[in-house]
Amino acid sequence: MIPFPQAIYSVIQSANQLDLPTQRTDLTALSGRICAERITAPRPLQPFTNSAMDGFAFRHQDHCSSHEHQPYLRVRSTIAAGETPPAQPLPAGECDRILTGAVLPNGADSVIPLEQTETSADGYVSFHHMPKLGANVRKAGEDIAAEQLIIEPGTLLDPGHIMPLAALGIENLAVYRKPRVATITTGNEVTQDLGTQLKQGQIFDSNHFYTQALLRHLSCDLVDNRHLQDDKKLFVNHLHYLLSLDLDMVISSGAVSAGAEYDFVREGLQAIGAEIIFHKVAIRPGKPNLFAHLPNGALYFGLPGNPLATAAGLRFLVAAALRAMTNQPVEQPLIGQCTTTHSKKSGISRALLCTCVGGQDQRLLVNIPDSQSSFMTNPLLTANSWVLLNEDKDDYKPGDKVDTYPLLPGQRSWPKPAAPKQKKDKGG
Ligand SMILES: Nc1nc2c(c(=O)[nH]1)N[C@H]1C(S)=C(S)[C@@H](COP(=O)(O)OP(=O)(O)OC[C@H]3O[C@@H](n4cnc5c(N)ncnc54)[C@H](O)[C@@H]3O)O[C@H]1N2
Ligand code: MOO
């Protein structure tokens, strides 16, 4: 049995060897994908200096000397958004009527909103007050400077990236190809037919539906899904079939604990020449977790069948691999503080669904539920985070620090985890 942090490390090491190819993808299909290149702004944003208000563009220096004499300016022309302003610089004593988003005319540097002015019938405008220099002007590059770093490789793209990318006119990006994944659920008692009347001893295949939903959320390409009866031969045949698909990863749930003929995953994998990297990890839920390399280099995750053991394995092991395969940084926990007492079994890690709330002084308060067992599904309904209690500490009291992770991996999380402390270089 290996410690849980070592299991995660081992998974990351293996996944780092798998270089997913990249593909150029249009902006409309980028959300949810992992950026594979460093993106800098090809032009400034705003692209040109323009007005933030419907009003009048004028030259501030002509009028700033006197507060008694409010400007009284001749209106030269009107510049609407999308129009080219007059080629001649704005003469002293004149202003241009301007609309929001229109190019600021040459020579003008400030805009007064329409409602702060009076326009006379003879084409002059007077100001109610003198705005500050640069008022209501959006400068070229004020939003994003040309050449500014926009997105780093390994960034999970979300709608928040799409707005500036589109504004900069970036049509497509190189992203990692979606990881190609096959999933397997096992068990004679399990059915995927959710409409059926359950026979005695039968249960619905919740792991299948959860796994598919989560992997889809993580932008995986779900190539194959199969529910298999408890039969090693069937399993081995299916593995042979999966080897013929060009997969990056296979994830199974069930049949990895100690139940001899019913727990055929390890033996089945060995029968096809897979290399078992670890089997059994010091974590609850998920002690029977298995990780292997298939002969074609694909990663194999044998997650235990209990629903929360499958969920924890997906959250911490599979997600770590998916991140490593797409150049995303290793996830860092958010340090929270327990609000409750909690005791766990000695010498093993414990993953629990929990609720984090923001407290005073930027504290993250973590409510760890009293009882949570791996056969349950209800904690998934209300939790907003996972807490990972490490193997060195068994008894937690209010105020103790704990490592927390967002419920779904890889999302822009709030609050942001602090940057990991740099190890001091000891020289040599
Ligand atoms: N003698 C021992 N028994 C068990 C051990 C052990 O160390 N020694 N470990 C326990 C732990 S911890 C876990 S976790 C489970 C893992 O068992 P398996 O991975 O072999 O999974 P199964 O036995 O097939 O199923 C366990 C449990 O989960 C239910 N299940 C299975 N698949 C699904 C599914 N697709 N959807 C919903 N529920 C599923 C299944 O009916 C069982 O109740 O082993 C313990 N036993
Ligand atoms: O490890 Mo099992 O997943 O505790 O029930």
XYZ file of C-alpha atoms and ligand atoms in Angstrom:
479
model
C 0.000 0.000 0.000
C 1.487 3.367 -0.980
C 0.741 6.798 0.548
C -1.833 8.846 -1.372
C 0.533 11.750 -2.234
C 2.929 9.183 -3.713
C 0.100 7.710 -5.795
C -0.757 11.167 -7.176
C 2.925 11.828 -7.894
C 3.279 8.524 -9.700
C 0.193 9.244 -11.840
C 1.549 12.682 -12.754
C 4.948 11.202 -13.683
C 3.290 8.715 -16.035
C 0.912 11.266 -17.557
C 3.799 13.667 -18.189
C 5.184 11.083 -20.630
C 2.012 11.239 -22.720
C 2.261 14.237 -24.989
C -1.147 14.958 -26.415
C -1.002 16.441 -29.921
C -2.293 19.952 -30.417
C -4.895 21.173 -32.888
C -5.915 24.629 -34.041
C -9.469 25.254 -32.924
C -11.886 28.073 -33.722
C -12.907 30.489 -31.029
C -16.462 29.130 -31.028
C -15.256 25.718 -29.802
C -12.532 26.801 -27.383
C -14.376 26.951 -24.081
C -13.455 23.926 -21.980
C -10.257 23.194 -23.932
C -6.682 23.521 -22.697
C -4.548 26.167 -24.421
C -1.312 24.779 -25.849
C 0.425 28.042 -26.757
C 1.466 31.360 -25.276
C -0.902 34.030 -26.541
C 0.089 37.686 -26.668
C -2.075 40.540 -27.872
C -1.546 41.093 -31.615
C -2.807 44.680 -31.291
C -3.783 47.103 -28.565
C -7.266 47.037 -27.110
C -9.051 49.396 -27.473
C -7.561 49.497 -30.985
C -7.986 53.316 -31.156
C -8.640 56.140 -28.721
C -12.393 56.708 -28.558
C -15.229 58.283 -26.641
C -16.876 56.577 -23.644
C -19.940 58.838 -23.866
C -22.316 60.471 -26.279
C -21.224 64.117 -26.005
C -18.690 66.583 -27.354
C -14.964 66.014 -27.928
C -12.826 69.060 -27.216
C -9.271 70.287 -26.542
C -8.860 70.604 -22.798
C -5.898 72.973 -22.764
C -7.888 75.644 -24.569
C -10.276 76.000 -21.644
C -8.672 74.808 -18.436
C -7.236 78.203 -17.421
C -10.508 79.782 -16.388
C -13.384 78.411 -14.352
C -15.424 81.561 -14.815
C -15.536 81.283 -18.544
C -17.073 77.936 -19.282
C -16.321 76.788 -22.816
C -18.591 77.976 -25.541
C -17.578 76.049 -28.634
C -18.630 75.837 -32.222
C -19.718 72.333 -33.205
C -17.578 71.353 -36.204
C -19.019 67.935 -37.138
C -20.573 64.756 -35.826
C -18.541 61.529 -35.484
C -20.544 58.327 -35.008
C -19.085 54.922 -34.030
C -17.464 53.297 -37.047
C -16.908 56.618 -38.852
C -13.598 58.232 -39.754
C -13.150 61.600 -37.985
C -12.253 64.715 -40.010
C -8.664 64.634 -41.254
C -7.994 68.181 -39.979
C -7.067 68.447 -36.291
C -9.785 70.006 -34.166
C -9.247 73.768 -34.292
C -9.151 75.864 -31.115
C -12.631 77.063 -30.111
C -14.361 74.130 -31.758
C -15.633 70.738 -30.704
C -17.024 67.664 -32.435
C -20.270 66.026 -31.511
C -19.222 62.439 -30.801
C -20.995 59.156 -30.058
C -19.941 56.351 -27.718
C -17.231 54.212 -29.314
C -16.417 56.756 -32.058
C -12.776 57.575 -32.858
C -11.613 60.674 -30.968
C -10.744 63.394 -33.509
C -7.140 64.444 -33.862
C -6.363 67.222 -31.367
C -9.219 66.432 -28.963
C -8.377 64.878 -25.616
C -11.540 65.082 -23.491
C -15.268 64.472 -23.846
C -18.151 66.111 -22.026
C -21.389 64.074 -21.882
C -24.322 65.491 -23.795
C -26.477 66.010 -20.686
C -23.834 68.305 -19.155
C -24.130 70.785 -22.040
C -26.569 73.145 -23.746
C -26.658 73.385 -27.498
C -27.792 76.617 -29.095
C -29.672 76.944 -32.374
C -26.670 78.637 -34.012
C -24.522 75.482 -33.664
C -22.625 76.346 -30.461
C -22.426 74.333 -27.288
C -21.839 75.570 -23.732
C -20.668 73.365 -20.859
C -22.312 73.205 -17.420
C -18.872 72.592 -15.925
C -15.322 71.853 -17.020
C -14.537 68.111 -17.077
C -11.079 66.846 -16.149
C -8.392 66.412 -18.781
C -8.955 63.050 -20.480
C -12.514 62.736 -19.149
C -14.639 60.088 -20.883
C -11.857 59.072 -23.232
C -10.877 55.401 -23.664
C -7.254 55.337 -24.685
C -5.829 52.922 -27.290
C -4.303 49.996 -25.375
C -5.965 50.980 -22.088
C -7.692 47.594 -21.856
C -4.869 45.386 -23.179
C -1.491 46.612 -24.458
C -0.051 45.283 -27.749
C 2.234 42.284 -27.044
C 0.761 41.852 -23.550
C 0.634 38.214 -22.368
C -2.992 37.106 -22.519
C -3.022 33.358 -21.950
C -0.333 30.909 -20.900
C -0.060 27.339 -22.172
C -1.933 24.934 -19.897
C -4.814 27.351 -19.252
C -8.284 25.854 -19.141
C -10.208 28.139 -21.467
C -13.605 29.349 -20.334
C -16.047 32.000 -21.540
C -13.995 34.599 -19.659
C -11.135 34.087 -22.117
C -13.369 34.232 -25.179
C -14.402 37.876 -24.740
C -10.852 39.366 -24.856
C -9.713 36.865 -27.519
C -12.576 37.882 -29.787
C -12.031 41.572 -29.024
C -8.409 41.124 -30.139
C -9.513 39.409 -33.363
C -7.849 36.092 -32.526
C -9.648 33.543 -34.695
C -8.253 30.291 -33.345
C -5.783 28.837 -30.870
C -3.679 25.712 -30.582
C -5.274 23.534 -27.908
C -4.474 20.017 -26.759
C -6.466 17.290 -28.449
C -9.197 16.034 -26.121
C -7.930 13.011 -24.182
C -9.502 9.877 -25.679
C -10.998 7.891 -22.834
C -12.873 4.602 -22.479
C -14.850 3.757 -19.365
C -15.898 0.418 -17.915
C -18.257 -0.386 -15.082
C -18.396 -3.873 -13.637
C -20.722 -5.990 -11.543
C -23.501 -8.520 -12.040
C -25.676 -6.435 -9.713
C -25.341 -3.267 -11.786
C -27.621 -2.083 -14.611
C -27.414 0.985 -16.833
C -31.114 0.669 -17.703
C -32.391 3.401 -15.409
C -35.987 2.764 -16.456
C -36.021 -0.843 -15.363
C -37.739 -2.333 -12.311
C -34.818 -3.416 -10.119
C -34.661 -7.088 -9.226
C -33.605 -8.025 -5.732
C -29.934 -7.224 -5.210
C -29.740 -5.095 -8.331
C -28.616 -1.424 -8.328
C -28.381 1.290 -10.960
C -25.015 2.087 -12.512
C -24.537 5.492 -10.880
C -20.777 5.377 -11.419
C -21.216 5.179 -15.181
C -23.424 8.258 -15.376
C -21.290 10.232 -12.909
C -18.049 9.326 -14.684
C -19.400 10.251 -18.090
C -20.752 13.575 -16.809
C -17.502 14.459 -15.069
C -15.260 13.468 -17.975
C -17.439 15.373 -20.388
C -17.076 18.354 -18.074
C -13.311 17.864 -18.264
C -13.479 17.936 -22.065
C -12.604 14.293 -22.625
C -13.478 12.481 -25.808
C -15.583 9.554 -24.529
C -14.682 6.937 -27.078
C -16.165 3.793 -25.557
C -18.288 2.864 -22.569
C -19.119 -0.673 -21.499
C -20.761 -2.321 -18.562
C -19.280 -5.793 -18.011
C -20.561 -8.715 -15.998
C -18.150 -10.087 -13.384
C -16.211 -12.340 -15.712
C -12.452 -12.153 -16.170
C -12.602 -13.605 -19.683
C -15.080 -10.967 -20.812
C -12.866 -8.324 -19.260
C -9.723 -9.583 -20.994
C -11.516 -9.711 -24.358
C -12.759 -6.196 -23.840
C -9.241 -4.991 -22.961
C -7.981 -6.472 -26.240
C -10.696 -4.552 -28.059
C -9.759 -1.334 -26.230
C -6.118 -1.804 -27.231
C -7.231 -1.571 -30.848
C -8.663 1.917 -30.227
C -6.275 4.801 -30.086
C -6.911 5.642 -26.424
C -5.079 7.787 -23.895
C -6.833 6.426 -20.862
C -9.131 3.651 -19.630
C -11.079 4.038 -16.395
C -12.924 1.179 -14.746
C -14.955 1.102 -11.574
C -15.304 -1.979 -9.362
C -13.663 -5.395 -9.187
C -10.379 -4.211 -7.672
C -10.648 -5.167 -3.999
C -10.053 -8.546 -2.382
C -12.984 -10.595 -3.614
C -10.898 -13.192 -5.527
C -12.861 -14.343 -8.596
C -15.078 -11.216 -8.573
C -12.146 -8.828 -8.445
C -10.565 -9.629 -11.772
C -9.199 -6.243 -12.843
C -5.637 -6.794 -11.677
C -5.382 -10.320 -13.116
C -7.068 -9.283 -16.359
C -4.599 -6.456 -16.811
C -1.679 -8.750 -16.121
C -3.058 -11.236 -18.645
C -2.759 -8.647 -21.431
C 0.723 -7.588 -20.368
C -0.138 -4.344 -18.567
C 2.335 -3.017 -16.027
C 0.730 -2.514 -12.606
C 2.225 0.684 -11.172
C 0.331 0.550 -7.883
C -2.554 -1.330 -6.358
C -3.869 -0.283 -2.959
C -3.365 3.217 -1.660
C -3.482 4.584 1.891
C -6.656 6.615 1.310
C -10.287 6.342 2.230
C -12.361 6.110 0.211
C -10.393 4.303 -2.438
C -8.005 1.962 -0.693
C -8.164 -0.604 -3.530
C -7.219 1.997 -6.214
C -5.153 0.508 -9.010
C -3.048 2.264 -11.626
C -1.385 0.571 -14.598
C 0.228 1.219 -17.966
C -1.423 -0.651 -20.844
C 0.930 -2.238 -23.388
C 0.148 0.560 -25.881
C 1.121 3.229 -23.353
C -2.420 4.270 -22.366
C -3.036 4.858 -18.662
C -5.387 2.525 -16.783
C -7.246 3.596 -13.642
C -8.972 0.799 -11.723
C -11.195 2.753 -9.347
C -13.059 0.976 -6.558
C -16.781 0.432 -7.121
C -18.211 2.316 -4.158
C -19.632 5.583 -5.589
C -17.621 7.996 -3.462
C -14.462 5.904 -3.985
C -15.001 6.281 -7.744
C -15.712 10.008 -7.301
C -12.572 10.576 -5.193
C -10.420 8.584 -7.631
C -11.708 10.658 -10.532
C -11.222 13.891 -8.626
C -7.688 13.309 -7.421
C -6.022 10.632 -9.586
C -7.708 10.880 -12.983
C -7.898 14.683 -12.822
C -4.185 14.881 -11.933
C -3.380 12.779 -15.015
C -5.614 14.853 -17.297
C -3.927 18.023 -16.047
C -0.434 16.621 -16.553
C -1.280 15.416 -20.077
C -2.316 18.927 -21.047
C 0.513 20.866 -19.432
C -1.638 22.268 -16.632
C 0.201 23.002 -13.408
C -0.054 20.566 -10.496
C -3.096 21.527 -8.459
C -2.444 23.381 -5.215
C -4.842 23.141 -2.285
C -6.558 26.079 -0.679
C -5.762 26.088 3.001
C -8.955 26.225 5.041
C -9.791 26.037 8.720
C -12.004 23.362 10.250
C -15.155 24.552 11.936
C -15.869 21.152 13.475
C -14.043 18.325 15.180
C -13.213 15.323 13.054
C -11.373 12.071 13.670
C -10.117 9.717 11.012
C -8.389 6.378 10.872
C -4.741 6.553 11.722
C -2.018 6.430 9.089
C -4.121 6.931 5.958
C -5.346 9.952 4.019
C -9.037 10.784 3.954
C -10.933 12.489 1.128
C -14.271 13.978 2.120
C -16.849 16.091 0.408
C -17.310 19.235 2.463
C -18.700 22.748 2.467
C -16.373 25.738 2.379
C -17.572 29.216 3.208
C -15.710 32.517 3.347
C -15.070 33.732 6.911
C -13.686 36.957 8.346
C -10.051 37.961 7.723
C -9.980 36.094 4.408
C -10.332 32.773 6.185
C -11.836 29.815 4.388
C -14.020 27.903 6.830
C -14.405 24.195 6.177
C -17.341 22.262 7.467
C -16.361 18.579 7.427
C -19.425 16.355 7.690
C -19.658 13.992 10.597
C -20.403 10.796 8.779
C -19.622 10.100 5.159
C -19.221 6.615 3.762
C -18.037 5.518 0.389
C -21.340 3.786 -0.493
C -23.187 7.131 -0.273
C -24.143 9.500 -3.074
C -26.003 12.214 -1.115
C -22.885 14.241 -0.106
C -22.479 15.105 -3.802
C -25.798 16.967 -3.710
C -24.719 19.672 -1.283
C -20.924 19.776 -1.022
C -19.005 22.558 -2.756
C -15.485 21.227 -2.152
C -13.300 18.305 -1.249
C -11.081 18.245 1.804
C -8.001 16.034 1.818
C -6.814 15.115 5.300
C -3.259 13.886 5.225
C -2.090 10.667 6.796
C 0.031 12.319 9.517
C -2.816 13.825 11.501
C -5.898 12.001 12.728
C -7.777 14.353 15.069
C -8.982 17.733 13.894
C -10.490 20.463 16.024
C -12.004 23.850 15.077
C -9.300 26.164 13.729
C -7.023 23.376 12.459
C -5.709 23.877 8.947
C -6.844 21.541 6.172
C -6.237 21.233 2.428
C -9.315 21.928 0.331
C -9.961 21.574 -3.393
C -12.828 22.815 -5.549
C -15.488 20.224 -6.291
C -14.715 20.186 -9.975
C -11.054 20.194 -10.914
C -9.474 22.779 -13.137
C -12.037 25.535 -12.914
C -10.935 29.086 -12.210
C -11.471 28.888 -8.505
C -12.257 31.581 -6.017
C -10.475 32.243 -3.803
C -7.235 31.460 -5.605
C -4.745 29.144 -3.928
C -1.584 30.870 -2.766
C 1.492 30.216 -4.916
C 3.493 27.283 -3.518
C 6.478 28.338 -1.431
C 9.754 28.194 -3.360
C 12.174 25.670 -1.876
C 15.394 27.338 -0.799
C 18.283 26.422 -3.053
C 20.800 24.789 -0.817
C 23.469 25.041 -3.474
C 25.626 22.209 -4.824
N -12.482 -8.222 2.129
C -12.418 -6.986 1.703
N -13.503 -6.434 1.192
C -13.488 -5.163 0.759
C -12.297 -4.428 0.851
C -11.145 -5.043 1.363
O -10.072 -4.432 1.464
N -11.262 -6.321 1.774
N -12.310 -3.139 0.459
C -13.565 -2.457 0.535
C -13.456 -1.185 -0.065
S -12.614 0.001 0.825
C -14.016 -0.869 -1.246
S -13.952 0.725 -1.850
C -14.719 -1.863 -2.035
C -14.190 -1.816 -3.463
O -14.642 -2.914 -4.103
P -14.485 -3.169 -5.644
O -13.746 -2.107 -6.295
O -14.012 -4.535 -5.815
O -15.956 -2.955 -6.156
P -17.184 -3.913 -6.066
O -16.987 -4.930 -5.033
O -17.504 -4.311 -7.423
O -18.267 -2.871 -5.557
C -18.189 -2.231 -4.312
C -19.543 -1.576 -4.011
O -19.849 -0.618 -4.970
C -21.047 -0.921 -5.674
N -20.865 -0.613 -7.089
C -19.994 -1.235 -7.898
N -20.074 -0.711 -9.147
C -21.014 0.227 -9.087
C -21.562 1.117 -10.042
N -21.111 1.087 -11.315
N -22.492 2.015 -9.666
C -22.923 2.028 -8.383
N -22.444 1.205 -7.409
C -21.517 0.325 -7.766
C -21.221 -2.403 -5.478
O -22.546 -2.806 -5.619
C -20.669 -2.586 -4.072
O -21.636 -2.228 -3.116
O -14.535 -3.149 -1.511
C -14.690 -3.251 -0.112
N -14.618 -4.613 0.236
O -11.885 2.632 0.111
Mo -13.396 2.120 0.212
O -13.531 3.190 -1.011
O -13.240 3.082 1.679
O -14.938 2.158 0.655
